[in-house]
Amino acid sequence: MRGRTPFAVLVVVLLAAGLLGLLALNTALNEGSFELSRLQKQTTVATDEKQGLQHQIDQSSAPDALARRAAELGMVPAGGMAFLDVPNGGKVIGTPGPAQDSPPVKRSTVDPWPMRQPAPSAPTGAPPASAPPGAPSPAATAGDSVVQINPASPAAPAPSTGGAGR
């Protein structure tokens, strides 16, 4: 009997170790399952929030919402529009015109750029030294901004060398 006792103890110890290992493995898998479930719930909440925000963006960027917001800010529809046909040498297509303001326009009391500070005013004298000759003085354009576009002539193609590459 003495010969069988160490073997029986060894078998019992191996079985107990196997059961404890199986228990540890099962516990680790359950922890992973709970973590996966928690992350899936977080993903669902984040997806719902994203869809809600996208819906708000879509509503705010609809043409009627943009027109209503522009009217609240005191903007008026543009007048005649003109376009530059750049590929054809900068030809102007259309007739530009000023926006037609039909008084009275309700002006917004909300500052659209609350962080913006007024720019320092330029001295009203002779045009700055960097201004091109014939440019209007700052006093002449105090309330207006003027944009002048000088289309460049299309670049001439480089002359071909004939058969140099052959």
mmCIF file of C-alpha atoms in Angstrom:
data_model
loop_
_atom_site.group_PDB
_atom_site.id
_atom_site.type_symbol
_atom_site.label_atom_id
_atom_site.label_comp_id
_atom_site.label_asym_id
_atom_site.label_seq_id
_atom_site.Cartn_x
_atom_site.Cartn_y
_atom_site.Cartn_z
ATOM 1 C CA MET A 1 0.000 0.000 0.000
ATOM 2 C CA ARG A 2 2.842 2.249 0.588
ATOM 3 C CA GLY A 3 3.632 2.159 -3.109
ATOM 4 C CA ARG A 4 0.193 3.361 -4.089
ATOM 5 C CA THR A 5 -0.080 6.279 -1.666
ATOM 6 C CA PRO A 6 2.371 8.625 -3.440
ATOM 7 C CA PHE A 7 0.676 7.855 -6.764
ATOM 8 C CA ALA A 8 -2.806 8.594 -5.344
ATOM 9 C CA VAL A 9 -1.572 11.855 -3.803
ATOM 10 C CA LEU A 10 0.027 12.812 -7.139
ATOM 11 C CA VAL A 11 -3.226 12.117 -9.034
ATOM 12 C CA VAL A 12 -5.292 14.118 -6.501
ATOM 13 C CA VAL A 13 -2.816 17.037 -6.665
ATOM 14 C CA LEU A 14 -2.878 16.981 -10.500
ATOM 15 C CA LEU A 15 -6.687 16.910 -10.541
ATOM 16 C CA ALA A 16 -6.883 19.773 -8.027
ATOM 17 C CA ALA A 17 -4.337 21.813 -10.043
ATOM 18 C CA GLY A 18 -6.285 21.135 -13.246
ATOM 19 C CA LEU A 19 -9.554 22.226 -11.647
ATOM 20 C CA LEU A 20 -7.962 25.384 -10.224
ATOM 21 C CA GLY A 21 -6.430 26.185 -13.634
ATOM 22 C CA LEU A 22 -9.786 25.648 -15.328
ATOM 23 C CA LEU A 23 -11.458 27.891 -12.752
ATOM 24 C CA ALA A 24 -8.859 30.657 -13.342
ATOM 25 C CA LEU A 25 -9.271 30.378 -17.128
ATOM 26 C CA ASN A 26 -13.075 30.550 -16.861
ATOM 27 C CA THR A 27 -12.846 33.626 -14.590
ATOM 28 C CA ALA A 28 -10.511 35.407 -17.038
ATOM 29 C CA LEU A 29 -12.852 34.661 -19.950
ATOM 30 C CA ASN A 30 -15.848 35.990 -18.013
ATOM 31 C CA GLU A 31 -13.963 39.199 -17.167
ATOM 32 C CA GLY A 32 -13.192 39.636 -20.883
ATOM 33 C CA SER A 33 -16.852 39.036 -21.715
ATOM 34 C CA PHE A 34 -17.966 41.707 -19.237
ATOM 35 C CA GLU A 35 -15.389 44.150 -20.626
ATOM 36 C CA LEU A 36 -16.580 43.433 -24.180
ATOM 37 C CA SER A 37 -20.205 44.025 -23.163
ATOM 38 C CA ARG A 38 -19.289 47.336 -21.485
ATOM 39 C CA LEU A 39 -17.357 48.506 -24.560
ATOM 40 C CA GLN A 40 -20.247 47.550 -26.859
ATOM 41 C CA LYS A 41 -22.607 49.660 -24.744
ATOM 42 C CA GLN A 42 -20.166 52.598 -24.912
ATOM 43 C CA THR A 43 -19.955 52.193 -28.695
ATOM 44 C CA THR A 44 -23.742 52.212 -28.986
ATOM 45 C CA VAL A 45 -24.022 55.387 -26.879
ATOM 46 C CA ALA A 46 -21.249 57.102 -28.865
ATOM 47 C CA THR A 47 -22.860 56.091 -32.168
ATOM 48 C CA ASP A 48 -26.225 57.460 -31.047
ATOM 49 C CA GLU A 49 -24.583 60.727 -29.968
ATOM 50 C CA LYS A 50 -22.732 60.981 -33.294
ATOM 51 C CA GLN A 51 -25.961 60.456 -35.224
ATOM 52 C CA GLY A 52 -27.716 63.122 -33.151
ATOM 53 C CA LEU A 53 -24.919 65.612 -33.759
ATOM 54 C CA GLN A 54 -24.867 64.788 -37.483
ATOM 55 C CA HIS A 55 -28.621 65.408 -37.591
ATOM 56 C CA GLN A 56 -28.104 68.827 -35.950
ATOM 57 C CA ILE A 57 -25.383 69.656 -38.482
ATOM 58 C CA ASP A 58 -27.628 68.606 -41.358
ATOM 59 C CA GLN A 59 -30.477 70.768 -40.047
ATOM 60 C CA SER A 60 -28.187 73.771 -39.492
ATOM 61 C CA SER A 61 -26.640 73.537 -42.952
ATOM 62 C CA ALA A 62 -29.906 73.231 -44.852
ATOM 63 C CA PRO A 63 -30.408 76.117 -47.290
ATOM 64 C CA ASP A 64 -33.455 77.505 -45.489
ATOM 65 C CA ALA A 65 -31.661 77.460 -42.118
ATOM 66 C CA LEU A 66 -28.629 79.199 -43.620
ATOM 67 C CA ALA A 67 -30.847 81.854 -45.250
ATOM 68 C CA ARG A 68 -32.711 82.432 -41.982
ATOM 69 C CA ARG A 69 -29.431 82.757 -40.023
ATOM 70 C CA ALA A 70 -28.000 85.130 -42.647
ATOM 71 C CA ALA A 71 -31.129 87.302 -42.413
ATOM 72 C CA GLU A 72 -30.779 87.355 -38.608
ATOM 73 C CA LEU A 73 -27.228 88.658 -39.061
ATOM 74 C CA GLY A 74 -28.486 91.421 -41.376
ATOM 75 C CA MET A 75 -27.211 89.916 -44.635
ATOM 76 C CA VAL A 76 -29.093 90.465 -47.889
ATOM 77 C CA PRO A 77 -29.086 88.384 -51.101
ATOM 78 C CA ALA A 78 -26.316 89.129 -53.568
ATOM 79 C CA GLY A 79 -26.906 91.272 -56.629
ATOM 80 C CA GLY A 80 -25.759 90.330 -60.109
ATOM 81 C CA MET A 81 -22.929 87.847 -60.004
ATOM 82 C CA ALA A 82 -19.887 87.572 -62.221
ATOM 83 C CA PHE A 83 -17.506 84.674 -62.643
ATOM 84 C CA LEU A 84 -13.961 84.452 -63.930
ATOM 85 C CA ASP A 85 -13.294 81.905 -66.644
ATOM 86 C CA VAL A 86 -9.681 81.215 -65.648
ATOM 87 C CA PRO A 87 -8.888 78.524 -68.249
ATOM 88 C CA ASN A 88 -9.827 80.965 -71.023
ATOM 89 C CA GLY A 89 -7.581 83.826 -69.967
ATOM 90 C CA GLY A 90 -9.600 85.210 -67.078
ATOM 91 C CA LYS A 91 -12.618 86.336 -69.099
ATOM 92 C CA VAL A 92 -15.395 87.813 -66.930
ATOM 93 C CA ILE A 93 -18.756 86.097 -67.402
ATOM 94 C CA GLY A 94 -21.842 87.921 -66.120
ATOM 95 C CA THR A 95 -22.373 91.413 -64.789
ATOM 96 C CA PRO A 96 -21.465 92.135 -61.175
ATOM 97 C CA GLY A 97 -23.846 94.264 -59.172
ATOM 98 C CA PRO A 98 -24.303 95.421 -55.593
ATOM 99 C CA ALA A 99 -26.577 93.580 -53.207
ATOM 100 C CA GLN A 100 -30.024 95.158 -53.017
ATOM 101 C CA ASP A 101 -30.963 95.998 -49.455
ATOM 102 C CA SER A 102 -34.691 96.499 -49.022
ATOM 103 C CA PRO A 103 -35.042 98.773 -45.973
ATOM 104 C CA PRO A 104 -35.688 98.302 -43.167
ATOM 105 C CA VAL A 105 -33.455 95.307 -42.515
ATOM 106 C CA LYS A 106 -33.530 93.972 -39.019
ATOM 107 C CA ARG A 107 -29.953 94.061 -37.828
ATOM 108 C CA SER A 108 -28.731 91.401 -35.471
ATOM 109 C CA THR A 109 -27.742 92.409 -31.968
ATOM 110 C CA VAL A 110 -25.460 89.383 -31.757
ATOM 111 C CA ASP A 111 -21.816 89.971 -32.588
ATOM 112 C CA PRO A 112 -20.937 87.227 -35.110
ATOM 113 C CA TRP A 113 -17.256 87.320 -34.100
ATOM 114 C CA PRO A 114 -17.203 88.039 -30.360
ATOM 115 C CA MET A 115 -13.438 87.494 -30.006
ATOM 116 C CA ARG A 116 -12.539 89.849 -32.876
ATOM 117 C CA GLN A 117 -10.961 93.197 -32.003
ATOM 118 C CA PRO A 118 -11.236 96.253 -34.277
ATOM 119 C CA ALA A 119 -8.278 96.761 -36.595
ATOM 120 C CA PRO A 120 -6.212 99.885 -36.068
ATOM 121 C CA SER A 121 -7.260 102.604 -38.500
ATOM 122 C CA ALA A 122 -4.835 103.674 -41.200
ATOM 123 C CA PRO A 123 -3.794 107.336 -41.362
ATOM 124 C CA THR A 124 -5.850 109.301 -43.864
ATOM 125 C CA GLY A 125 -3.248 111.034 -45.943
ATOM 126 C CA ALA A 126 -1.241 110.133 -48.960
ATOM 127 C CA PRO A 127 -1.368 106.529 -50.165
ATOM 128 C CA PRO A 128 1.187 104.228 -48.528
ATOM 129 C CA ALA A 129 4.560 103.902 -50.184
ATOM 130 C CA SER A 130 3.836 100.252 -51.036
ATOM 131 C CA ALA A 131 0.619 101.131 -52.910
ATOM 132 C CA PRO A 132 0.870 101.004 -56.711
ATOM 133 C CA PRO A 133 0.678 104.319 -58.530
ATOM 134 C CA GLY A 134 -2.884 105.308 -59.348
ATOM 135 C CA ALA A 135 -4.330 103.287 -56.449
ATOM 136 C CA PRO A 136 -7.053 105.049 -54.481
ATOM 137 C CA SER A 137 -6.067 106.515 -51.153
ATOM 138 C CA PRO A 138 -7.310 104.887 -47.914
ATOM 139 C CA ALA A 139 -9.616 107.868 -47.404
ATOM 140 C CA ALA A 140 -11.319 107.118 -50.728
ATOM 141 C CA THR A 141 -11.984 103.507 -49.772
ATOM 142 C CA ALA A 142 -12.775 104.005 -46.082
ATOM 143 C CA GLY A 143 -16.040 102.068 -46.141
ATOM 144 C CA ASP A 144 -15.494 99.892 -49.199
ATOM 145 C CA SER A 145 -13.100 97.103 -49.912
ATOM 146 C CA VAL A 146 -11.906 96.929 -53.486
ATOM 147 C CA VAL A 147 -10.558 93.791 -55.074
ATOM 148 C CA GLN A 148 -8.803 94.113 -58.377
ATOM 149 C CA ILE A 149 -8.031 90.994 -60.360
ATOM 150 C CA ASN A 150 -5.494 91.185 -63.157
ATOM 151 C CA PRO A 151 -5.650 87.916 -65.061
ATOM 152 C CA ALA A 152 -2.291 86.731 -66.270
ATOM 153 C CA SER A 153 -1.966 85.722 -69.888
ATOM 154 C CA PRO A 154 -1.761 81.958 -70.354
ATOM 155 C CA ALA A 155 1.774 80.627 -70.354
ATOM 156 C CA ALA A 156 3.081 79.844 -73.814
ATOM 157 C CA PRO A 157 4.016 76.185 -74.313
ATOM 158 C CA ALA A 158 7.720 75.437 -74.383
ATOM 159 C CA PRO A 159 9.071 75.065 -77.942
ATOM 160 C CA SER A 160 9.516 71.472 -79.021
ATOM 161 C CA THR A 161 13.007 70.289 -79.890
ATOM 162 C CA GLY A 162 11.752 68.124 -82.725
ATOM 163 C CA GLY A 163 13.331 64.708 -82.362
ATOM 164 C CA ALA A 164 15.875 65.225 -79.579
ATOM 165 C CA GLY A 165 14.249 62.603 -77.357
ATOM 166 C CA ARG A 166 14.344 59.871 -79.991
#
